[in-house]
Coordinates of C-alpha atoms in Angstrom, one line a residue:
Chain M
X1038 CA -47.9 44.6 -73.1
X1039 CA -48.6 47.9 -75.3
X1040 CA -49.2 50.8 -74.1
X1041 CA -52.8 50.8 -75.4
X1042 CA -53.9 48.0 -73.2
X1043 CA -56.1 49.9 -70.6
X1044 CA -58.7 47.4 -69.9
X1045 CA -58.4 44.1 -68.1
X1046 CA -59.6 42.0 -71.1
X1047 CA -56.5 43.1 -73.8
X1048 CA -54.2 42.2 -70.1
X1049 CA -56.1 38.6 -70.9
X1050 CA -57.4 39.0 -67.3
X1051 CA -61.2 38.4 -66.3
X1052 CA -63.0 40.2 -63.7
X1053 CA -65.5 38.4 -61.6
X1054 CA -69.3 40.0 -61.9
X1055 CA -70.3 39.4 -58.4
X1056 CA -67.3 39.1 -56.1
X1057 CA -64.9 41.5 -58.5
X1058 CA -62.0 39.2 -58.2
X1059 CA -59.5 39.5 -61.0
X1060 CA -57.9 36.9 -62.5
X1061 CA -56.4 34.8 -65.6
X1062 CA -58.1 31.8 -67.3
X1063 CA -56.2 28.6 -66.6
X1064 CA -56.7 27.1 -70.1
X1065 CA -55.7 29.7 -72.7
X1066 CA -58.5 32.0 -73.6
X1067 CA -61.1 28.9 -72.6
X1068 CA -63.8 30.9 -69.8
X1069 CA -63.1 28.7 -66.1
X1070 CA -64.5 29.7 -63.1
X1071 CA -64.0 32.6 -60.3
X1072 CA -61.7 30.6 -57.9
X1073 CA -63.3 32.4 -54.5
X1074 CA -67.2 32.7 -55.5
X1075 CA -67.1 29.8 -58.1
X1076 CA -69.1 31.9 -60.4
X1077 CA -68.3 31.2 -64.4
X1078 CA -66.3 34.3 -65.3
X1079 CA -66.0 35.6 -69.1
X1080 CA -64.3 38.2 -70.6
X1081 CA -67.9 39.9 -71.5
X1082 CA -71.3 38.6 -70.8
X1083 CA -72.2 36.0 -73.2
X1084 CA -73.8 37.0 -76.3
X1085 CA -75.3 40.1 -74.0
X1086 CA -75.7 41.9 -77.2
X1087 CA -78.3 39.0 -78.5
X1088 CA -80.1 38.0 -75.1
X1089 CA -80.6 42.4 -74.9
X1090 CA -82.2 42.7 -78.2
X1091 CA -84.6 39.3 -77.4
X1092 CA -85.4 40.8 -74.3
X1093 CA -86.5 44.3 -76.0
X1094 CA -87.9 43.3 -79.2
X1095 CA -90.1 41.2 -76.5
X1096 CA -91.1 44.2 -74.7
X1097 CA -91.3 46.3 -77.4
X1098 CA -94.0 43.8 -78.9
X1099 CA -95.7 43.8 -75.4
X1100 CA -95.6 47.2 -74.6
X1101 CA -98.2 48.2 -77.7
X1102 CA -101.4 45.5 -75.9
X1103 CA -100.4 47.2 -72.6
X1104 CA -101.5 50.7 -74.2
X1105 CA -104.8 49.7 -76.0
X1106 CA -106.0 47.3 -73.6
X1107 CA -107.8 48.3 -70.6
X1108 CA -105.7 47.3 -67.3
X1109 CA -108.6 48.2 -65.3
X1110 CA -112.7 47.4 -65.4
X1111 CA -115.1 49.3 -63.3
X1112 CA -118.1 47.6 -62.7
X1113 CA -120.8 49.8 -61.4
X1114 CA -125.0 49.8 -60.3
X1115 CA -124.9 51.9 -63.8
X1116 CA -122.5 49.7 -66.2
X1117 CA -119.3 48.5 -67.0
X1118 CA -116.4 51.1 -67.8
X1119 CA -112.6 50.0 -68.7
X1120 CA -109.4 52.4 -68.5
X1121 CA -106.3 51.7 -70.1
X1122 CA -103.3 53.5 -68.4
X1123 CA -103.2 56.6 -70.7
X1124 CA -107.6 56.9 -69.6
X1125 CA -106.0 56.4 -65.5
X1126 CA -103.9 59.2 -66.6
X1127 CA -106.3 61.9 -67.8
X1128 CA -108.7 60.5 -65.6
X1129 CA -106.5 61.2 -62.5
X1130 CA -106.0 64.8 -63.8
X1131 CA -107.4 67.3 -62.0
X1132 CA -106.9 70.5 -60.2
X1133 CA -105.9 68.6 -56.7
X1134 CA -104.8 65.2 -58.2
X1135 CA -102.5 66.2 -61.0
X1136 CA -99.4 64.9 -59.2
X1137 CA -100.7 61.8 -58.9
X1138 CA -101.6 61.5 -62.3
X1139 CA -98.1 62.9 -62.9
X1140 CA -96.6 59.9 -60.6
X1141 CA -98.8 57.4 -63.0
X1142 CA -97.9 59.1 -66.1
X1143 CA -93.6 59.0 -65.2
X1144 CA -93.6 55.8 -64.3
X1145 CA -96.1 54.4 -66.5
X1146 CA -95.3 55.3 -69.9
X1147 CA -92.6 57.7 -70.2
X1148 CA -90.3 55.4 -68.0
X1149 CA -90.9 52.2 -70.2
X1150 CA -90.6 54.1 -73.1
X1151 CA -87.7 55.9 -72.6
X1152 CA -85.7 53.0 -71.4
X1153 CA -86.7 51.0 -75.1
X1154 CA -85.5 53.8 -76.7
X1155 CA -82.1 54.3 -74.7
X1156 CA -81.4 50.5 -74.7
X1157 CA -81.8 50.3 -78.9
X1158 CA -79.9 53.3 -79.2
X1159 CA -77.0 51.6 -76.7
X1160 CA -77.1 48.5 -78.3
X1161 CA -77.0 50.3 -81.6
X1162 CA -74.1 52.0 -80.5
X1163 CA -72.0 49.4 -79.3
X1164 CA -72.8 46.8 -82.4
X1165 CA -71.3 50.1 -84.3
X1166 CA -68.7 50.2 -82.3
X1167 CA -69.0 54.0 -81.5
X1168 CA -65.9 55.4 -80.3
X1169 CA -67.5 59.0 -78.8
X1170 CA -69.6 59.7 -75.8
X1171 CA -69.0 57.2 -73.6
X1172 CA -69.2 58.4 -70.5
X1173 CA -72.9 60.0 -71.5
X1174 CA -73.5 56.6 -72.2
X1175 CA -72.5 54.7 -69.5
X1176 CA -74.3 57.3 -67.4
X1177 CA -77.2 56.9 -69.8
X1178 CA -76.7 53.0 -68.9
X1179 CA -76.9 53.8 -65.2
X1180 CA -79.4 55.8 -65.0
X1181 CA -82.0 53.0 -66.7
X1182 CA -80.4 50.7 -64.5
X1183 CA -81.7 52.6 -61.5
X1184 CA -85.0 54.1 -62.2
X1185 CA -86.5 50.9 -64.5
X1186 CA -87.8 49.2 -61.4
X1187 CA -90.3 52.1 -60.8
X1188 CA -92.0 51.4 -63.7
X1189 CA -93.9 48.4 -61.3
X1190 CA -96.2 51.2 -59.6
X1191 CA -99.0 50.9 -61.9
X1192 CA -98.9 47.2 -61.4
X1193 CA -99.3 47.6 -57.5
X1194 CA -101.6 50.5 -57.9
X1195 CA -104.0 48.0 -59.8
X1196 CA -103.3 45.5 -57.3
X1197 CA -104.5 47.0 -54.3
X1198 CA -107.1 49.4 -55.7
X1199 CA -108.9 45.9 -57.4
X1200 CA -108.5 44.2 -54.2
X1201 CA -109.6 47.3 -52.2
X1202 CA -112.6 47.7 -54.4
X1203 CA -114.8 44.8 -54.0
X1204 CA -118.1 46.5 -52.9
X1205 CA -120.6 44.2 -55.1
X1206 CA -123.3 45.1 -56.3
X1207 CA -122.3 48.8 -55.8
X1208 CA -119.2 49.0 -57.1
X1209 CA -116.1 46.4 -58.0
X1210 CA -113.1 46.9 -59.7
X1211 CA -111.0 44.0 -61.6
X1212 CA -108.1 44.4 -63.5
X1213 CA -108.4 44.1 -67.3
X1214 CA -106.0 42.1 -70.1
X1215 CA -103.6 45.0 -70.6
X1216 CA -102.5 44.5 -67.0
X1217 CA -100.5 41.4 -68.0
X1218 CA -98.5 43.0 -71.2
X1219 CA -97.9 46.1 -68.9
X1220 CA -96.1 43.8 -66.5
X1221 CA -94.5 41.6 -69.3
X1222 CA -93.0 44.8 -70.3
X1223 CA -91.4 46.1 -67.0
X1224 CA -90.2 42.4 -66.3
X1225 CA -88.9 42.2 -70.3
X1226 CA -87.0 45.4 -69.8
X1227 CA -85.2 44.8 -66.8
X1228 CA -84.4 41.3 -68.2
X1229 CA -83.0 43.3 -71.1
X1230 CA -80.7 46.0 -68.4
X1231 CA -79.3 43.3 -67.0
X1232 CA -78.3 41.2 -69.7
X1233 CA -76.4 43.9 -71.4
X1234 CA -72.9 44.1 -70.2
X1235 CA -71.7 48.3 -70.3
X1236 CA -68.2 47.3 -71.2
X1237 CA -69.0 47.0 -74.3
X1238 CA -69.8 50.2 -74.8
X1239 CA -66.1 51.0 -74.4
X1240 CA -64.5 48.3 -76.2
X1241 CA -63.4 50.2 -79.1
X1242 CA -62.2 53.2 -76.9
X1243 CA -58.6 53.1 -77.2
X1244 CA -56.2 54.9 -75.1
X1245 CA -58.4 58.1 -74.4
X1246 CA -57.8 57.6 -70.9
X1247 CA -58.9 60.9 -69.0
X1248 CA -57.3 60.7 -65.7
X1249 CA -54.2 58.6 -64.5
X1250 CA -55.3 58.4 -61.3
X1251 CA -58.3 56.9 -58.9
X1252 CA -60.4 59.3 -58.0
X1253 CA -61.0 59.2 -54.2
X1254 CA -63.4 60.8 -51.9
X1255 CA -62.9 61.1 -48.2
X1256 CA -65.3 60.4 -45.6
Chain O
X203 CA -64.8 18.3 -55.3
X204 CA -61.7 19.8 -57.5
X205 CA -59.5 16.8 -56.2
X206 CA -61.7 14.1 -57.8
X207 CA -63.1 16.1 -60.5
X208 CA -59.0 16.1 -61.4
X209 CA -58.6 12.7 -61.7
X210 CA -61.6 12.9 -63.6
X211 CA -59.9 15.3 -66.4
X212 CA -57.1 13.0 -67.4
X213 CA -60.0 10.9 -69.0
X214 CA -63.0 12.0 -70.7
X215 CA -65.6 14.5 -69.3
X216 CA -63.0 17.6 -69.8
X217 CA -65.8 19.5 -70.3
X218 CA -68.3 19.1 -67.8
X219 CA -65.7 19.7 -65.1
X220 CA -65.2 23.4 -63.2
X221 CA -61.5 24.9 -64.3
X222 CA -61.1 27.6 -62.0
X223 CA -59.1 30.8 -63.0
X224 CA -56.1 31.7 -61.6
X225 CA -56.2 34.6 -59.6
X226 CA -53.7 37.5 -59.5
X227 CA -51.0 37.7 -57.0
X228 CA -52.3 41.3 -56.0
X229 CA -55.9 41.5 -54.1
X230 CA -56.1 45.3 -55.2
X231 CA -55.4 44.8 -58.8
X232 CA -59.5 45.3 -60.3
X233 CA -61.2 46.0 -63.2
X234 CA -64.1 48.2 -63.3
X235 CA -67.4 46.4 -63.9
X236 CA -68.7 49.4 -65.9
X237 CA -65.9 49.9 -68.4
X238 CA -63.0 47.4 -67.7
X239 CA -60.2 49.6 -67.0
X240 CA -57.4 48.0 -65.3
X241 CA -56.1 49.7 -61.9
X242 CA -55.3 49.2 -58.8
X243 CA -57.1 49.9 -55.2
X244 CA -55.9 52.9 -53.3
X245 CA -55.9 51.7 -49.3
X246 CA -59.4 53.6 -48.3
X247 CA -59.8 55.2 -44.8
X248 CA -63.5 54.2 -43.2
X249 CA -65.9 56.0 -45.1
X250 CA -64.1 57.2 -48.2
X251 CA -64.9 55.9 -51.8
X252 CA -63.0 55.4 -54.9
X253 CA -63.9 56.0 -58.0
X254 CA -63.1 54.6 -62.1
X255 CA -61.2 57.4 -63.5
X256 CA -62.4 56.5 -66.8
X257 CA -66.0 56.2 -66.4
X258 CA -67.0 57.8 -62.9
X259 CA -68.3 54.1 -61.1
X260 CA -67.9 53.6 -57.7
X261 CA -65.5 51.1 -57.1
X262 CA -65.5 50.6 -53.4
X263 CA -66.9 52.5 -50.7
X264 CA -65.2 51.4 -47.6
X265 CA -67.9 51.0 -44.8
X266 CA -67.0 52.3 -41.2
X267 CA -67.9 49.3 -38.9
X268 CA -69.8 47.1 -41.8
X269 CA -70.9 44.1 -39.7
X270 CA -72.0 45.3 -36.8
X271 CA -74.5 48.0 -38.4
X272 CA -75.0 45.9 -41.0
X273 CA -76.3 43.1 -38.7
X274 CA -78.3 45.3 -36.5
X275 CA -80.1 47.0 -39.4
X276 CA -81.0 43.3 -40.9
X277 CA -82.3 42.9 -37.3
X278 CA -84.5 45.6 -37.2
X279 CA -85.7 44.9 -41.2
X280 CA -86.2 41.1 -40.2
X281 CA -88.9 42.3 -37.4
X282 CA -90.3 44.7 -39.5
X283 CA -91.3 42.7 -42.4
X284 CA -92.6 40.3 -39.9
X285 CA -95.0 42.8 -38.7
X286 CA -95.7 44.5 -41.7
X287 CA -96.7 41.4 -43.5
X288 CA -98.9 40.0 -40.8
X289 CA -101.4 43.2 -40.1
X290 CA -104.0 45.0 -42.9
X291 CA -102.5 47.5 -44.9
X292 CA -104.9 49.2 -46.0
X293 CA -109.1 49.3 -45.3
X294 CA -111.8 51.3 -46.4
X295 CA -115.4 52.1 -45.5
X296 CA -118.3 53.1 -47.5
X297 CA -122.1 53.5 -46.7
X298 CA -121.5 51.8 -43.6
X299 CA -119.6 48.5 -45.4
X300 CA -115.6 47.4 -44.9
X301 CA -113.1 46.2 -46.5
X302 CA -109.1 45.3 -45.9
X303 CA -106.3 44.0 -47.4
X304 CA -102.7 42.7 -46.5
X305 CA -99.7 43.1 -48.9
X306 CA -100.5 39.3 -49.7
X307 CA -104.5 40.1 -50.3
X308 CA -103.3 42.0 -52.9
X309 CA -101.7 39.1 -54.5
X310 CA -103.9 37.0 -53.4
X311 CA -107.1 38.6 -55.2
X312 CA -105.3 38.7 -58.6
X313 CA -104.7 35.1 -58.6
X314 CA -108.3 34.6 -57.7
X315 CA -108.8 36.7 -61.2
X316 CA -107.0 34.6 -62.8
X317 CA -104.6 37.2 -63.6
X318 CA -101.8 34.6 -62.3
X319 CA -98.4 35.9 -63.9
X320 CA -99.1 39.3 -62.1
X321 CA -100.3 37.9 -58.9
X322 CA -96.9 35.9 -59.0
X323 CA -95.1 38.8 -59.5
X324 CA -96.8 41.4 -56.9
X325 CA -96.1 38.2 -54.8
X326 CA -92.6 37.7 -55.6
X327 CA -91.8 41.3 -55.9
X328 CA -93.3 42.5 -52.6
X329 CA -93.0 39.6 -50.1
X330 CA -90.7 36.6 -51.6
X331 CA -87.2 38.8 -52.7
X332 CA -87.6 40.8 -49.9
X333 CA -88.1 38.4 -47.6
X334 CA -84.5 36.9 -49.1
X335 CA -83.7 40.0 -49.0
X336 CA -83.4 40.4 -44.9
X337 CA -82.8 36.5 -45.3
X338 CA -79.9 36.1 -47.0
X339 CA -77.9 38.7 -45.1
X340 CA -79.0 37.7 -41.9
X341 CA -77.1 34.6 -42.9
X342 CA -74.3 36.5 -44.6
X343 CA -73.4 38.8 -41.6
X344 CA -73.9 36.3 -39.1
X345 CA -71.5 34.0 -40.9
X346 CA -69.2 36.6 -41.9
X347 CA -68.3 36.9 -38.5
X348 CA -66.3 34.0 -37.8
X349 CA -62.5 33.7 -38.2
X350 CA -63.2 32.2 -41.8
X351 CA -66.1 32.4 -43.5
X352 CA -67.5 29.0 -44.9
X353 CA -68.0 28.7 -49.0
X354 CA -71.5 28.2 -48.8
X355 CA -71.4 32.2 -47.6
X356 CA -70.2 33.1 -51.4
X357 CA -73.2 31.4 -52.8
X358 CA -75.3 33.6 -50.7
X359 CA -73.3 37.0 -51.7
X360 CA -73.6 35.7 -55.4
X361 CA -77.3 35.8 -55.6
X362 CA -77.8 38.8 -52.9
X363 CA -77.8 41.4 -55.8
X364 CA -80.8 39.3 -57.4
X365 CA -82.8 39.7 -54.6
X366 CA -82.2 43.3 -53.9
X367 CA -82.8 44.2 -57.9
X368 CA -86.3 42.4 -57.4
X369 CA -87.1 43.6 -54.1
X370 CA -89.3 46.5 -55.0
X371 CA -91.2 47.2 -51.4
X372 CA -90.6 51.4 -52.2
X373 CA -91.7 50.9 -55.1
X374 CA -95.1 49.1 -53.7
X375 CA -95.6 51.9 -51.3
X376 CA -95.3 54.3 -54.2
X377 CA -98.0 52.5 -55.9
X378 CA -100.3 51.9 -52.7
X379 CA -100.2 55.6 -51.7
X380 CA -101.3 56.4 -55.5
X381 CA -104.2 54.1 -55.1
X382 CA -104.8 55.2 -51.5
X383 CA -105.9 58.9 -52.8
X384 CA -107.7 57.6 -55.7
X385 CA -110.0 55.7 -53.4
X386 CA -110.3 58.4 -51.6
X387 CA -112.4 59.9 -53.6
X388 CA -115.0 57.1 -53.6
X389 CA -114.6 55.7 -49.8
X390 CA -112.9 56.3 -46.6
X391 CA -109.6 55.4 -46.8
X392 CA -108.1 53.6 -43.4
X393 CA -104.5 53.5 -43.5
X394 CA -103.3 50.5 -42.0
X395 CA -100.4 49.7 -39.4
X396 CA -98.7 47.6 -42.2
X397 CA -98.4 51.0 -44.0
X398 CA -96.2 53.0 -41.7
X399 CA -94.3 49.9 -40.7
X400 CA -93.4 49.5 -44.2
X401 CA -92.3 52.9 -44.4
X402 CA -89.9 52.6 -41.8
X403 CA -88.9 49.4 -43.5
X404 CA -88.1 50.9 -46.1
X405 CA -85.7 53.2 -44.5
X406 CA -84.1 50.0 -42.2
X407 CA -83.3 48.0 -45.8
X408 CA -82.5 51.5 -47.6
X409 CA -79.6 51.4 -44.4
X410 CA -78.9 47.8 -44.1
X411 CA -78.0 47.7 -47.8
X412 CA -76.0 50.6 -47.3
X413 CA -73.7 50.1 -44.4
X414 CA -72.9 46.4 -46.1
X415 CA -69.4 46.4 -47.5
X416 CA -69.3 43.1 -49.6
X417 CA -65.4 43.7 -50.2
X418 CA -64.8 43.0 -46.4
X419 CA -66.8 39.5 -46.7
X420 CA -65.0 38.5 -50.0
X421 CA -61.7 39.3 -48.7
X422 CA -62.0 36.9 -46.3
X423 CA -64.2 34.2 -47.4
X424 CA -62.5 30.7 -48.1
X425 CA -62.2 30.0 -51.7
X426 CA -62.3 27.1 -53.6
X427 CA -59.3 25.0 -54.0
X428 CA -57.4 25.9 -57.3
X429 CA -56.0 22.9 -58.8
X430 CA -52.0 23.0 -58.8
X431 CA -50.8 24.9 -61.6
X432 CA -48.4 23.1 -64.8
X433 CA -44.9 25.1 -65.2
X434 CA -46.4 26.7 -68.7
X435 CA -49.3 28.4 -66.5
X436 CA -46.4 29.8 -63.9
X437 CA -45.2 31.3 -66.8
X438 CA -48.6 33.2 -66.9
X439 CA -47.6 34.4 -63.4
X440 CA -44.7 35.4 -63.8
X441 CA -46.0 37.7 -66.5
X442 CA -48.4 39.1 -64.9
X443 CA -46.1 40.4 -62.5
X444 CA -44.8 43.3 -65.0
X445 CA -48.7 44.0 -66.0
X446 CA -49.8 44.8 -62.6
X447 CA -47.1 47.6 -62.3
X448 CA -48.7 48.9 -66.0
X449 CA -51.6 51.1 -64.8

């Protein structure tokens, strides 16, 4: 074995996604399963690269209806008025509220946004097989990883406020068309996180190991 | 299964049949999920952590006392999602008329609109995966704790992390207290009982998921049975001896 070979894959060893066991295929380089948690072990995630971009062309396509169509309609003894989730936004704004319109505005669209853009630009990278910034990008990973899931609020804001606000005739609220493309696009990105397998960003590495040693952190 | 499924791969269905990996010979020998670097385990005292040298993941934190908090907390989280999802979370009161709503009115009421993929998924997200949540570990820990742990305890820990990826109860309180203050500027807003109970559940699950050390469980769970190896594949093993002393 080289010197080179840092990672468990040019060792022709596979590690186990859910239990972490290590170990060799029987068969040559034919994928068997993990013998404690009999979970089909690869070397990488099948054709993550692929299933990641599906997933966030998908949400990328979703995520424009979810803008222009209203996710909420307001039905009032005066009218009818509809807000899409940049209207909730502005319309939360206001001397007192402006945190709340904050939370709605974070999690709403800079949140999904953000993580379309640092998925492309991961997947991008690691189809290039980018050699530099790694660790910023594996943090980058981890970070998306963690924080995507908040992107739901709005959905559950809708939720209860239409199911709070059922005061007919004087005032209802029901949630609008956009609703459903804004939670196609939270579901479509997470989809899209966990189908994309980070060791790939480090694939064409090479032997730029840092540290020798584990790094260990005492109670 | 492997024993008939053997006999079955001298004739045709070769590839319908599980071949199971060999494992290494040494436990502490991993790779890190995050970047695949090779290494080895330190021995970790109670409460320390160790981390990929390469990329900065957490490899394993080594829980003090894992099962018994662990079981205690999943306890606590069990009762409270029972209360929390049997009482209104929320009401409000306007020119003298009333209204409430449970975590599954919410759901409900969005079905009802016909607005069915979300009202599955407020459904799903809020009530189903974290009732699997609690569920499924109840059933872990309380398995774990026998001298070995049956197989059917692996499926469990395999599909754990789903649940706990789609179990998004902080992030329905987030969005309730949101709508909670923009009612209030319409109505009266009654916070429910289901609200603070959710709050501490919040905390309970934040703890239970946290004190559980799924290293300890897989270390000792039974595994399948790996099929006897040909002499060409203890060649393999023999290899791999002079790889694990590599990193």
């Amino acid at each position: 074995v080289s010197q080179d070979a840092l990672t468990a894959m040019q060792h022709g060893l596979q590690s186990c996604e859910t239990c972490g066991l290590l170990s060799r295929p029987a068969r040559g380089d034919e994928d068997g399963r993990c013998p404690r948690c009999d979970k089909a072990v690869a070397f990488r995630k099948h054709q993550s690269i692929q299933h990641t971009w599906a997933y966030l062309i998908a949400a990328a396509i979703c995520y424009i209806p979810a803008n222009v169509l209203p996710v909420l309609t307001t039905t009032t003894a005066t009218g009818t008025e509809t807000d899409t989730i940049l209207q909730g936004v502005v319309l939360l704004w206001s001397p007192k509220g402006w945190p709340l319109s904050l939370i709605v505005l974070v999690a709403s669209i800079i949140i999904p946004s953000a993580k379309i853009l640092a998925l492309a630009y991961l997947l991008i990278t690691a189809q290039r097989g980018a050699v530099e910034n790694n660790e910023q990008r594996v943090r980058l990973y981890r970070m998306i990883e963690f924080i995507g899931r908040w992107s739901m609020v709005d959905v559950f804001v809708d939720t209860f406020t239409a199911a709070l606000i059922q005061l007919q005739p004087l005032m209802s609220v029901e949630p609008g068309p956009g609703l459903l493309f804004f939670a196609a696009v939270v579901v479509l990105t997470m989809l899209a996180v966990e189908s994309f397998d980070p060791r790939l960003l480090w694939d064409f590495a090479g032997g730029e190991q840092k540290a020798s040693s584990i790094e260990v952190t005492h109670a | 299964m492997p024993a008939e499924s053997l006999k079955l791969a001298n004739g045709l269905a070769m590839d319908e049949i599980a071949v199971y990996n060999e494992p290494v010979s040494d436990p502490k020998l991993i790779a890190c999920i995050h970047c695949d670097l090779l290494q080895r385990l330190p021995e970790l005292a109670p409460g320390a952590s160790a981390r990929c040298p390469r990329c900065n993941k957490e490899l394993w934190r080594h829980r003090e006392d894992s099962l018994n908090r662990t079981l205690a907390l999943t306890f606590g989280a069990a009762l409270l999602y029972v209360i929390a999802n049997s009482v209104p979370m929320l009401g409000l009161t306007i020119v003298g008329r009333g209204a409430s709503t449970t975590v599954f009115g919410g759901a409900q009421h969005l079905w009802e609109d016909g607005q069915y993929f979300v009202a599955a998924l407020v459904f799903f997200t809020a009530i189903v995966a974290p009732a699997l949540q609690i569920g499924m570990m109840l059933a872990i820990v309380l398995a774990a704790r026998r001298e070995r742990p049956p197989r059917w305890v692996g499926t469990l820990m395999r599909h754990h992390p789903t649940t706990r990826i789609w179990s998004m109860i902080e992030v329905m309180m987030l969005g309730v207290l949101v709508a909670l203050i923009k009612i209030a500027d319409y109505a009266t807003v009654i916070p429910g009982v289901a609200l603070f109970v959710l709050g501490a559940l919040i905390f309970v699950l934040a703890g239970m998921q946290a004190s559980f050390d799924p290293r300890e469980v897989w270390e000792r769970i039974e595994w399948a049975e790996v099929p006897p190896s040909s002499d060409a594949e203890h060649g393999m093993i023999e290899e791999h001896g002079t790889i694990e002393d590599a990193p």
